[in-house]
Coordinates of C-alpha atoms in Angstrom, one line a residue:
Chain A
X1 CA -42.3 19.5 30.0
X2 CA -42.1 15.7 30.2
X3 CA -44.3 15.5 27.1
X4 CA -41.5 17.3 25.2
X5 CA -38.4 15.7 26.8
X6 CA -39.3 12.0 26.6
X7 CA -40.2 12.0 22.9
X8 CA -36.9 13.8 22.1
X9 CA -34.9 11.3 24.1
X10 CA -36.8 8.4 22.6
X11 CA -36.0 9.6 19.1
X12 CA -32.3 10.0 20.0
X13 CA -32.2 6.5 21.4
X14 CA -33.9 5.1 18.3
X15 CA -31.3 6.8 16.1
X16 CA -28.3 5.3 18.0
X17 CA -29.8 1.8 18.4
X18 CA -30.7 1.7 14.7
X19 CA -27.0 2.2 13.8
X20 CA -25.8 -0.4 16.4
X21 CA -28.1 -3.2 15.3
X22 CA -27.8 -2.7 11.5
X23 CA -27.7 -5.8 9.3
X24 CA -25.1 -5.7 6.5
X25 CA -25.5 -7.1 3.0
X26 CA -22.3 -8.1 1.2
X27 CA -22.0 -8.2 -2.6
X28 CA -18.9 -9.6 -4.3
X29 CA -18.0 -8.4 -7.8
X30 CA -15.4 -9.7 -10.3
X31 CA -16.4 -13.2 -9.4
X32 CA -17.8 -14.5 -12.8
X33 CA -17.8 -18.3 -12.9
X34 CA -16.9 -18.7 -9.2
X35 CA -19.7 -20.7 -7.8
X36 CA -18.7 -20.3 -4.2
X37 CA -18.9 -16.5 -4.3
X38 CA -22.6 -16.7 -3.1
X39 CA -21.4 -18.8 -0.1
X40 CA -18.8 -16.2 0.6
X41 CA -21.3 -13.4 0.3
X42 CA -23.6 -15.1 2.8
X43 CA -20.8 -15.8 5.3
X44 CA -19.7 -12.2 5.1
X45 CA -23.2 -10.8 5.5
X46 CA -23.9 -13.1 8.5
X47 CA -20.5 -12.3 10.1
X48 CA -20.8 -8.5 9.8
X49 CA -24.4 -8.5 11.0
X50 CA -23.5 -10.7 13.9
X51 CA -20.7 -8.3 14.9
X52 CA -23.4 -5.5 15.0
X53 CA -25.8 -7.6 17.1
X54 CA -23.0 -8.6 19.5
X55 CA -22.0 -5.0 19.9
X56 CA -25.6 -3.9 20.6
X57 CA -26.1 -6.8 23.1
X58 CA -22.7 -6.4 24.7
X59 CA -21.7 -10.0 24.1
X60 CA -19.1 -12.0 22.1
X61 CA -20.1 -12.9 18.5
X62 CA -21.5 -16.3 17.9
X63 CA -19.6 -17.9 15.0
X64 CA -19.9 -21.7 15.4
X65 CA -22.5 -22.1 12.7
X66 CA -20.7 -20.0 10.1
X67 CA -18.5 -21.3 7.3
X68 CA -15.4 -20.2 9.2
X69 CA -12.6 -22.6 10.2
X70 CA -11.8 -23.1 13.9
X71 CA -8.5 -21.2 13.9
X72 CA -10.1 -18.2 12.3
X73 CA -13.0 -18.3 14.7
X74 CA -10.6 -18.3 17.6
X75 CA -8.7 -15.4 15.9
X76 CA -11.8 -13.3 15.5
X77 CA -12.9 -13.9 19.1
X78 CA -9.4 -13.0 20.4
X79 CA -9.5 -9.8 18.4
X80 CA -12.9 -9.1 19.8
X81 CA -11.7 -9.7 23.3
X82 CA -9.0 -7.1 22.6
X83 CA -11.6 -4.6 21.5
X84 CA -15.1 -5.2 20.1
X85 CA -15.9 -3.9 16.6
X86 CA -18.9 -3.3 14.4
X87 CA -19.8 -2.5 10.8
X88 CA -21.6 0.8 10.2
X89 CA -22.6 0.0 6.6
X90 CA -25.8 -1.5 5.4
X91 CA -24.1 -2.8 2.2
X92 CA -20.5 -3.5 1.3
X93 CA -19.5 -4.2 -2.3
X94 CA -16.0 -5.5 -2.9
X95 CA -14.0 -7.1 -5.7
X96 CA -12.9 -10.7 -5.2
X97 CA -9.1 -11.2 -5.5
X98 CA -7.1 -14.3 -6.1
X99 CA -4.1 -14.5 -3.8
X100 CA -2.1 -17.7 -4.2
X101 CA -4.5 -20.6 -4.0
X102 CA -7.1 -18.7 -2.1
X103 CA -9.7 -16.0 -2.6
X104 CA -9.4 -12.7 -0.7
X105 CA -11.7 -9.8 0.1
X106 CA -10.0 -6.6 1.3
X107 CA -10.9 -3.2 2.6
X108 CA -13.8 -4.3 4.7
X109 CA -14.5 -1.3 7.0
X110 CA -14.9 -1.9 10.7
X111 CA -15.3 0.5 13.6
X112 CA -13.7 -0.2 17.0
X113 CA -15.8 2.0 19.2
X114 CA -13.8 1.5 22.4
X115 CA -10.5 2.8 20.9
X116 CA -9.6 6.5 20.7
X117 CA -11.4 8.2 17.9
X118 CA -8.4 8.5 15.6
X119 CA -7.8 4.8 15.9
X120 CA -11.4 3.6 15.6
X121 CA -11.4 2.9 11.9
X122 CA -9.7 -0.2 10.6
X123 CA -10.1 -2.3 7.5
X124 CA -9.9 -6.1 7.6
X125 CA -9.1 -8.6 4.9
X126 CA -10.4 -12.2 4.8
X127 CA -9.4 -15.2 2.8
X128 CA -11.5 -18.2 1.7
X129 CA -10.5 -21.6 0.4
X130 CA -11.9 -23.1 -2.8
X131 CA -15.0 -24.4 -1.0
X132 CA -15.9 -20.9 0.2
X133 CA -14.8 -21.4 3.9
X134 CA -13.2 -18.5 5.6
X135 CA -9.5 -19.3 6.4
X136 CA -8.3 -16.1 7.9
X137 CA -9.5 -12.8 9.2
X138 CA -6.9 -10.1 9.8
X139 CA -6.5 -6.3 10.1
X140 CA -5.2 -4.8 6.9
X141 CA -2.5 -2.2 6.5
X142 CA -3.7 1.3 5.6
X143 CA -4.6 1.6 1.9
X144 CA -1.7 3.9 1.2
X145 CA 0.7 1.4 2.6
X146 CA -0.7 -1.4 0.5
X147 CA -0.4 0.9 -2.6
X148 CA 3.2 1.7 -1.7
X149 CA 4.1 -2.0 -1.5
X150 CA 2.4 -3.0 -4.8
X151 CA 3.6 0.1 -6.7
X152 CA 7.2 -1.2 -6.6
X153 CA 6.3 -4.5 -8.2
X154 CA 8.3 -5.2 -11.4
X155 CA 6.0 -7.8 -13.0
X156 CA 2.7 -9.5 -12.8
X157 CA 4.4 -12.4 -10.9
X158 CA 6.1 -9.9 -8.6
X159 CA 2.7 -8.2 -7.9
X160 CA 1.1 -11.6 -7.0
X161 CA 4.1 -12.4 -4.8
X162 CA 3.8 -9.0 -3.1
X163 CA 0.0 -9.6 -2.5
X164 CA 0.9 -12.9 -0.7
X165 CA 3.6 -11.2 1.3
X166 CA 1.2 -8.4 2.2
X167 CA -1.3 -10.9 3.3
X168 CA 1.2 -12.7 5.6
X169 CA 2.5 -9.5 7.0
X170 CA -1.0 -8.5 8.0
X171 CA -1.7 -12.0 9.5
X172 CA 1.6 -11.7 11.3
X173 CA 0.6 -8.3 12.8
X174 CA -2.8 -9.6 13.7
X175 CA -1.4 -12.7 15.4
X176 CA 0.1 -10.4 18.1
X177 CA -3.2 -8.7 18.7
X178 CA -5.0 -12.1 18.8
X179 CA -2.2 -13.8 20.8
X180 CA -2.1 -16.4 18.2
X181 CA 1.0 -18.4 19.2
X182 CA 0.1 -21.2 16.8
X183 CA 0.5 -19.0 13.8
X184 CA 3.7 -17.5 15.1
X185 CA 5.1 -21.0 15.8
X186 CA 4.1 -22.0 12.3
X187 CA 5.6 -19.0 10.6
X188 CA 9.0 -18.8 12.3
X189 CA 11.4 -21.3 11.0
X190 CA 12.7 -23.7 13.7
X191 CA 16.2 -22.2 13.8
X192 CA 15.1 -18.6 13.1
X193 CA 17.5 -15.8 14.1
X194 CA 15.7 -13.4 16.4
X195 CA 17.2 -10.2 17.7
X196 CA 15.4 -7.7 19.8
X197 CA 16.8 -4.3 20.8
X198 CA 16.4 -6.4 23.2
X199 CA 15.4 -9.1 20.8
X200 CA 16.5 -10.9 17.6
X201 CA 15.2 -14.2 16.7
X202 CA 17.3 -16.9 15.0
X203 CA 15.9 -19.5 12.9
X204 CA 17.4 -21.7 10.2
X205 CA 20.9 -22.9 10.6
X206 CA 21.6 -21.6 7.1
X207 CA 21.3 -18.0 8.2
X208 CA 23.8 -16.2 10.3
X209 CA 23.7 -12.6 11.4
X210 CA 26.9 -10.9 10.5
X211 CA 28.3 -9.1 13.5
X212 CA 28.7 -5.5 12.4
X213 CA 29.3 -2.4 14.4
X214 CA 25.7 -1.5 14.1
X215 CA 24.8 -4.8 15.8
X216 CA 27.3 -4.4 18.7
X217 CA 25.9 -4.2 22.2
X218 CA 27.9 -1.0 22.7
X219 CA 25.3 0.9 20.8
X220 CA 22.1 -0.9 21.6
X221 CA 21.7 -3.8 23.9
X222 CA 20.7 -6.5 21.5
X223 CA 19.6 -10.0 22.6
X224 CA 19.6 -13.1 20.5
X225 CA 16.9 -15.6 21.1
X226 CA 16.0 -19.0 19.7
X227 CA 12.5 -19.5 18.4
X228 CA 11.6 -21.4 21.5
X229 CA 12.9 -18.7 23.8
X230 CA 11.2 -16.0 21.9
X231 CA 7.8 -17.8 21.8
X232 CA 8.1 -18.7 25.5
X233 CA 8.8 -15.1 26.4
X234 CA 6.0 -13.9 24.1
X235 CA 3.6 -16.4 25.7
X236 CA 4.4 -14.8 29.1
X237 CA 3.6 -11.4 27.7
X238 CA 0.3 -12.6 26.3
X239 CA -0.7 -14.1 29.6
X240 CA 0.3 -11.0 31.6
X241 CA -1.7 -8.6 29.4
X242 CA -5.4 -8.5 28.8
X243 CA -4.8 -7.0 25.4
X244 CA -2.0 -6.1 23.0
X245 CA -2.3 -3.5 20.3
X246 CA 0.4 -3.9 17.7
X247 CA 0.4 -1.7 14.6
X248 CA 2.7 -1.7 11.6
X249 CA 3.6 1.5 9.7
X250 CA 6.0 2.5 7.0
X251 CA 6.2 -1.0 5.5
X252 CA 8.6 -1.6 2.7
X253 CA 9.1 -4.9 0.8
X254 CA 12.3 -5.6 -1.0
X255 CA 13.2 -8.7 -3.1
X256 CA 16.5 -10.3 -2.2
X257 CA 19.0 -9.5 -4.9
X258 CA 20.1 -13.1 -5.4
X259 CA 17.9 -15.5 -3.5
X260 CA 14.7 -16.1 -5.5
X261 CA 11.5 -15.9 -3.4
X262 CA 13.3 -14.3 -0.4
X263 CA 12.0 -10.9 0.6
X264 CA 13.0 -8.4 3.2
X265 CA 10.2 -6.6 5.0
X266 CA 11.1 -3.5 7.0
X267 CA 8.4 -1.8 9.1
X268 CA 7.9 0.5 12.0
X269 CA 6.2 -1.3 14.8
X270 CA 4.0 0.4 17.5
X271 CA 3.6 -1.9 20.4
X272 CA 1.3 -1.2 23.3
X273 CA -0.1 -3.5 26.0
X274 CA -2.8 -3.3 28.6
X275 CA -0.2 -3.2 31.4
X276 CA 0.8 0.2 30.1
X277 CA 4.1 -0.7 28.4
X278 CA 4.6 0.7 24.9
X279 CA 7.4 1.2 22.4
X280 CA 8.1 2.0 18.8
X281 CA 10.8 0.2 16.9
X282 CA 12.0 -0.9 13.5
X283 CA 11.4 -4.6 12.6
X284 CA 13.2 -6.4 9.8
X285 CA 11.7 -9.7 8.7
X286 CA 13.5 -12.0 6.2
X287 CA 10.7 -14.0 4.6
X288 CA 11.2 -17.1 2.5
X289 CA 8.4 -17.7 0.1
X290 CA 9.9 -20.7 -1.7
X291 CA 6.7 -22.5 -0.6
X292 CA 4.1 -19.8 -1.0
X293 CA 1.6 -21.8 1.0
X294 CA 3.9 -22.1 4.0
X295 CA 6.3 -19.2 4.0
X296 CA 8.7 -18.9 6.9
X297 CA 10.5 -16.1 8.6
X298 CA 14.2 -16.8 9.0
X299 CA 15.2 -13.6 10.6
X300 CA 13.4 -11.1 12.8
X301 CA 15.2 -8.1 14.2
X302 CA 14.0 -5.3 16.3
X303 CA 15.7 -1.9 16.9
X304 CA 14.4 1.0 18.9
X305 CA 13.0 3.9 16.8
X306 CA 15.0 6.3 18.8
X307 CA 18.4 5.9 20.3
X308 CA 20.4 8.4 22.4
X309 CA 17.7 11.0 21.8
X310 CA 17.6 10.7 18.0
X311 CA 15.8 8.7 15.5
X312 CA 17.6 5.9 13.7
X313 CA 18.5 6.8 10.2
X314 CA 17.5 4.6 7.3
X315 CA 21.0 3.1 6.9
X316 CA 21.1 2.1 10.6
X317 CA 18.0 0.0 10.3
X318 CA 18.9 -3.6 9.7
X319 CA 18.4 -5.0 6.2
X320 CA 19.8 -7.5 3.8
X321 CA 23.3 -5.9 4.2
X322 CA 23.4 -7.0 7.8
X323 CA 22.5 -10.6 7.1
X324 CA 24.9 -13.1 5.7
X325 CA 23.0 -16.0 4.2
X326 CA 25.0 -19.2 4.0
X327 CA 23.7 -21.8 1.5
Chain B
X1 CA -37.8 24.4 40.5
X2 CA -38.4 26.4 37.3
X3 CA -34.6 26.8 36.8
X4 CA -34.2 23.0 37.2
X5 CA -36.8 22.5 34.5
X6 CA -35.1 24.9 32.2
X7 CA -31.7 23.2 32.7
X8 CA -33.3 19.8 32.0
X9 CA -35.0 21.1 28.9
X10 CA -31.7 22.6 27.6
X11 CA -29.8 19.4 28.3
X12 CA -32.5 17.5 26.4
X13 CA -32.4 19.8 23.5
X14 CA -28.6 19.6 23.3
X15 CA -28.8 15.8 23.3
X16 CA -31.5 15.9 20.7
X17 CA -29.3 18.2 18.5
X18 CA -26.4 15.9 18.9
X19 CA -28.5 12.9 18.1
X20 CA -30.1 14.5 15.0
X21 CA -26.7 15.7 13.8
X22 CA -25.3 12.2 14.1
X23 CA -28.4 10.9 12.4
X24 CA -28.1 13.4 9.6
X25 CA -24.4 12.5 9.1
X26 CA -25.4 8.9 9.0
X27 CA -28.1 9.5 6.4
X28 CA -25.8 11.5 4.3
X29 CA -23.1 8.8 4.5
X30 CA -25.7 6.1 3.8
X31 CA -27.0 7.9 0.7
X32 CA -23.6 8.5 -0.8
X33 CA -22.4 5.1 0.1
X34 CA -25.4 3.6 -1.7
X35 CA -24.7 5.7 -4.8
X36 CA -21.1 4.3 -4.7
X37 CA -22.3 0.8 -4.2
X38 CA -24.7 1.0 -7.2
X39 CA -21.8 2.0 -9.4
X40 CA -19.5 -0.7 -8.1
X41 CA -22.1 -3.3 -8.8
X42 CA -22.6 -2.1 -12.4
X43 CA -19.9 -3.4 -14.6
X44 CA -20.4 -0.6 -17.1
X45 CA -18.2 1.6 -15.0
X46 CA -14.5 2.1 -14.3
X47 CA -13.8 3.3 -10.8
X48 CA -11.2 4.0 -8.2
X49 CA -11.8 4.5 -4.5
X50 CA -9.6 5.8 -1.7
X51 CA -10.0 6.0 2.0
X52 CA -7.5 8.0 4.1
X53 CA -7.2 10.4 6.9
X54 CA -7.2 13.5 4.7
X55 CA -9.2 14.4 1.6
X56 CA -6.0 15.0 -0.3
X57 CA -4.6 11.5 0.4
X58 CA -7.9 9.8 -0.3
X59 CA -8.1 11.6 -3.7
X60 CA -4.5 10.5 -4.5
X61 CA -5.3 6.9 -3.7
X62 CA -8.5 7.1 -5.7
X63 CA -6.6 8.5 -8.7
X64 CA -4.0 5.8 -8.6
X65 CA -6.7 3.1 -8.4
X66 CA -8.8 4.7 -11.1
X67 CA -5.7 4.8 -13.4
X68 CA -5.0 1.1 -12.7
X69 CA -8.6 0.2 -13.5
X70 CA -8.5 2.3 -16.7
X71 CA -5.3 0.6 -17.8
X72 CA -6.8 -2.8 -17.1
X73 CA -9.9 -2.0 -19.0
X74 CA -8.0 -0.7 -22.0
X75 CA -5.9 -3.9 -22.1
X76 CA -9.0 -6.0 -22.1
X77 CA -10.7 -4.3 -25.1
X78 CA -9.1 -5.4 -28.4
X79 CA -9.9 -2.1 -30.2
X80 CA -8.5 -0.1 -27.4
X81 CA -5.6 -2.4 -26.7
X82 CA -3.9 -1.5 -29.9
X83 CA -3.8 2.1 -28.7
X84 CA -0.4 2.7 -27.2
X85 CA -1.3 5.7 -25.2
X86 CA -4.3 7.2 -23.6
X87 CA -4.8 10.9 -23.1
X88 CA -5.5 11.3 -19.5
X89 CA -6.7 14.9 -19.2
X90 CA -10.0 14.4 -21.2
X91 CA -10.7 11.3 -19.1
X92 CA -10.0 13.4 -16.0
X93 CA -12.4 16.0 -17.3
X94 CA -15.2 13.5 -17.8
X95 CA -14.8 11.4 -14.7
X96 CA -17.1 12.1 -11.9
X97 CA -16.3 12.3 -8.2
X98 CA -18.1 11.5 -5.0
X99 CA -16.6 12.5 -1.7
X100 CA -17.9 12.0 1.8
X101 CA -16.8 11.7 5.4
X102 CA -16.8 8.5 7.3
X103 CA -16.9 8.3 11.1
X104 CA -13.6 8.0 12.9
X105 CA -12.1 10.9 10.9
X106 CA -11.8 9.1 7.5
X107 CA -12.3 10.8 4.1
X108 CA -13.6 8.9 1.1
X109 CA -13.0 9.8 -2.6
X110 CA -14.7 7.8 -5.3
X111 CA -13.9 8.5 -9.0
X112 CA -15.8 6.8 -11.8
X113 CA -16.6 7.0 -15.5
X114 CA -18.7 5.0 -17.9
X115 CA -16.7 2.5 -20.0
X116 CA -18.6 3.6 -23.1
X117 CA -17.2 7.1 -22.7
X118 CA -13.5 6.0 -23.0
X119 CA -13.3 5.1 -26.7
X120 CA -14.7 8.4 -28.0
X121 CA -12.4 10.3 -25.6
X122 CA -9.4 8.4 -27.0
X123 CA -10.4 9.0 -30.6
X124 CA -11.1 12.7 -30.1
X125 CA -8.1 13.4 -27.9
X126 CA -6.2 16.3 -29.3
X127 CA -2.8 15.2 -30.4
X128 CA 0.1 17.4 -29.2
X129 CA -1.7 18.7 -26.2
X130 CA -1.8 17.3 -22.8
X131 CA -0.1 14.7 -20.8
X132 CA 0.9 11.5 -22.5
X133 CA 0.9 8.3 -20.5
X134 CA 1.4 4.7 -21.3
X135 CA -1.9 3.1 -20.5
X136 CA -0.2 0.0 -19.3
X137 CA 2.1 1.7 -16.9
X138 CA 0.8 4.1 -14.3
X139 CA -1.1 7.3 -14.0
X140 CA 0.5 10.5 -15.1
X141 CA 0.4 11.9 -11.6
X142 CA 2.0 9.4 -9.3
X143 CA 4.3 9.0 -6.3
X144 CA 7.7 8.6 -7.9
X145 CA 9.5 8.9 -4.7
X146 CA 8.0 10.2 -1.5
X147 CA 6.4 13.3 -2.8
X148 CA 3.3 13.9 -4.9
X149 CA 4.9 14.5 -8.2
X150 CA 3.5 15.0 -11.7
X151 CA 5.5 13.4 -14.5
X152 CA 4.3 15.5 -17.4
X153 CA 5.2 14.7 -21.0
X154 CA 4.1 17.6 -23.0
X155 CA 4.1 17.3 -26.8
X156 CA 4.8 20.8 -28.1
X157 CA 4.3 19.8 -31.7
X158 CA 3.1 16.8 -33.6
X159 CA 5.9 14.2 -33.8
X160 CA 7.4 14.0 -37.3
X161 CA 9.0 10.6 -38.0
X162 CA 11.2 10.0 -41.0
X163 CA 11.4 6.4 -42.0
X164 CA 14.5 5.5 -44.0
X165 CA 14.4 2.1 -45.7
X166 CA 17.7 0.6 -46.4
X167 CA 17.8 -2.2 -49.0
X168 CA 19.6 -5.3 -47.8
X169 CA 22.3 -5.1 -50.5
X170 CA 23.3 -1.7 -49.3
X171 CA 24.2 -2.9 -45.8
X172 CA 27.9 -3.7 -46.0
X173 CA 30.8 -3.4 -43.6
X174 CA 31.1 0.3 -44.2
X175 CA 27.4 0.9 -43.3
X176 CA 27.9 -1.1 -40.1
X177 CA 30.9 0.9 -39.2
X178 CA 29.0 4.1 -39.8
X179 CA 26.2 2.9 -37.6
X180 CA 28.7 2.0 -34.9
X181 CA 30.3 5.4 -35.2
X182 CA 26.9 7.1 -34.9
X183 CA 26.2 5.2 -31.6
X184 CA 29.5 6.2 -30.3
X185 CA 28.6 9.9 -30.7
X186 CA 26.7 9.9 -27.4
X187 CA 28.4 12.7 -25.4
X188 CA 29.7 12.0 -21.9
X189 CA 31.2 14.7 -19.7
X190 CA 31.8 12.7 -16.5
X191 CA 35.2 14.1 -15.5
X192 CA 35.4 15.4 -12.0
X193 CA 32.5 13.2 -10.7
X194 CA 33.0 10.7 -7.9
X195 CA 33.2 6.9 -8.7
X196 CA 29.7 6.5 -7.2
X197 CA 28.2 9.2 -9.3
X198 CA 29.7 7.8 -12.4
X199 CA 28.5 4.3 -11.5
X200 CA 24.9 5.5 -11.0
X201 CA 24.8 7.7 -14.1
X202 CA 26.1 4.9 -16.3
X203 CA 23.5 2.5 -14.8
X204 CA 20.8 5.0 -15.5
X205 CA 21.9 5.5 -19.1
X206 CA 22.1 1.8 -19.6
X207 CA 18.6 1.3 -18.2
X208 CA 17.4 3.6 -21.0
X209 CA 13.6 3.9 -20.5
X210 CA 11.7 5.7 -17.8
X211 CA 10.3 2.5 -16.4
X212 CA 13.7 0.8 -16.2
X213 CA 15.3 3.8 -14.7
X214 CA 12.6 4.2 -12.1
X215 CA 12.9 0.6 -11.2
X216 CA 16.7 1.0 -10.8
X217 CA 16.3 4.1 -8.7
X218 CA 13.7 2.5 -6.4
X219 CA 15.9 -0.6 -5.9
X220 CA 19.0 1.5 -5.3
X221 CA 17.2 3.7 -2.8
X222 CA 15.8 0.7 -0.9
X223 CA 19.0 -1.3 -0.9
X224 CA 21.7 1.4 -0.5
X225 CA 19.9 4.4 0.9
X226 CA 22.3 6.8 -0.9
X227 CA 20.0 8.6 -3.4
X228 CA 16.9 10.7 -3.3
X229 CA 14.8 11.2 -6.4
X230 CA 11.5 12.5 -7.7
X231 CA 9.7 13.4 -10.9
X232 CA 9.3 17.1 -11.6
X233 CA 7.7 19.4 -14.1
X234 CA 10.3 22.1 -13.9
X235 CA 13.9 22.7 -12.9
X236 CA 12.7 25.2 -10.4
X237 CA 10.5 22.8 -8.5
X238 CA 13.3 21.4 -6.4
X239 CA 15.3 23.7 -4.2
X240 CA 18.2 21.4 -3.5
X241 CA 21.0 20.9 -6.0
X242 CA 20.9 17.6 -7.8
X243 CA 21.2 15.9 -11.2
X244 CA 18.5 15.8 -13.8
X245 CA 17.5 12.9 -16.0
X246 CA 15.8 14.1 -19.1
X247 CA 13.4 12.1 -21.3
X248 CA 12.0 12.4 -24.7
X249 CA 8.3 12.1 -25.6
X250 CA 8.7 8.3 -25.8
X251 CA 10.0 8.2 -22.2
X252 CA 13.5 7.3 -23.3
X253 CA 16.5 9.0 -21.7
X254 CA 18.1 11.7 -23.8
X255 CA 20.3 13.6 -21.4
X256 CA 21.6 13.8 -17.8
X257 CA 22.3 17.3 -16.6
X258 CA 24.7 18.3 -13.7
X259 CA 23.9 20.4 -10.7
X260 CA 24.3 23.4 -13.0
X261 CA 21.5 22.5 -15.4
X262 CA 23.3 24.2 -18.3
X263 CA 26.1 21.5 -18.2
X264 CA 25.1 18.2 -19.6
X265 CA 26.9 15.2 -18.2
X266 CA 25.5 13.1 -20.9
X267 CA 23.5 13.7 -24.1
X268 CA 22.3 11.1 -26.5
X269 CA 23.6 11.2 -30.0
X270 CA 21.8 13.7 -32.1
X271 CA 20.5 15.6 -29.1
X272 CA 21.8 19.1 -29.1
X273 CA 18.9 21.0 -27.7
X274 CA 20.1 22.6 -24.5
X275 CA 16.6 23.7 -23.5
X276 CA 15.0 20.7 -21.8
X277 CA 12.4 22.7 -19.9
X278 CA 9.5 21.1 -21.6
X279 CA 10.8 17.5 -21.3
X280 CA 9.8 15.0 -18.7
X281 CA 12.4 14.8 -16.1
X282 CA 13.5 13.2 -12.8
X283 CA 15.5 15.0 -10.2
X284 CA 18.2 12.9 -8.5
X285 CA 20.4 13.6 -5.6
X286 CA 23.3 11.3 -4.8
X287 CA 24.4 11.3 -1.2

């Protein structure tokens, strides 16, 4: 009997461990004349293979010798602490994109084995500087969401702008999962207007939220916070929770009708923490991309997805109409 | 004791089956993924890939991306760039498809075609049959609004164009007045509509082309939330009452029909055909 059972179990074990310890090759296409593409390929291959090794050995990935800047290393390790991930592919082939002044690789598939099955598959996007060093690593929106955002673009310039916005929205989302207060501090303008259903965050003094009926505390108890208050509160949430899982869905991007380079981003946010708290709400972000390398958020509002037992209708969700911008 | 051995053997076999099933799936995934990777690395191909929770969604994504790649390729080739349109159906017939399942409940669709097959397909495409799409815009089948909607532009007969050359000396004030009068013959029947409906219809007519009108509608929906719209092949495809924006074969607006499709609210000068069933159209509901 043992002669039959042990070989069978051995073969099964071999099959599973082969998947877990797989090395990944990375090939970049559409990179003619870009000398650093080989460096990027090496970094990606080393990084994905290291994820698999770390998964198999139940340890954190070792990133210190890779061409990845410190902030991004910290971000990857924070994400890992939230939930480890691995790459189940022996080779990945992706096009190199130009986004702003950087290079970007998107749709890199990762599996998060500790999450529920229908939430295990996520794609990440990474950016590189002109020297081929990785400068960000963030979870991407789903492919259909990306397509929806880019489909609305009116010109090549608008498409490029939307790619940059998409990139920042993804980084913004990932920063909650990685507890990256530095990024949030950088991206919110100092006088940002922050409102939540409990919170709205206020930023620049040039922006004032018009008090409308939909904003009144009679309907939903809104709270205004300064950037400092918001980040302090958030810091507390980060400390109290081992992990946060923030997801964005139904993302739409709209150019401001008069302010060039200002965009409104509306999205449905799913928020869940290790302490068991979770909520779903609509978030409106007013982004200023006047400096595309350092965009800032002037307004962030949050509203519950449901109120009084019903879902908020589209016209109840905050947008440009509720914001009065004073030049 | 014998029973225990049997149970142990059964458990082992079940585990083995699970293991081999997982391994077989992994091998199938790896072999298809390898096929896809070889195509992606070969710059002789045009391709589009989609990953989504359902096979239908992954195929939609792949089609959109394939069409984008096709348009990009056509624009990059001088002999093809001069071609204003590409006939999609022959390309669709020739393109090949790879589908497979990923772990974590994801479906993958990969569509591809050899670049060298495109030019012959364009040359041999039968005129007057099939969907006509601007290569530089978007795929024929696209998400105009929230639904999966086909914008079909069927050419029933070859287009006959009459070119009239007017010598410079014949253009005088009278001619200009005549031309002006011709323009003013556009027919409007907007009585009884609300101010908002009139405003939207006039903006649509002013926008003129399919691309501009779609842009206007997308912006309006996003900013005002007071309209719903989608492309449609036939009047019967939408159960709710709404307006219809009708286009000619060049994607220019020629009519706007009311909730009763027999009643035009607007028709372009020279358009008197009340049967727009074969024209490209957008259904619009103003709330």
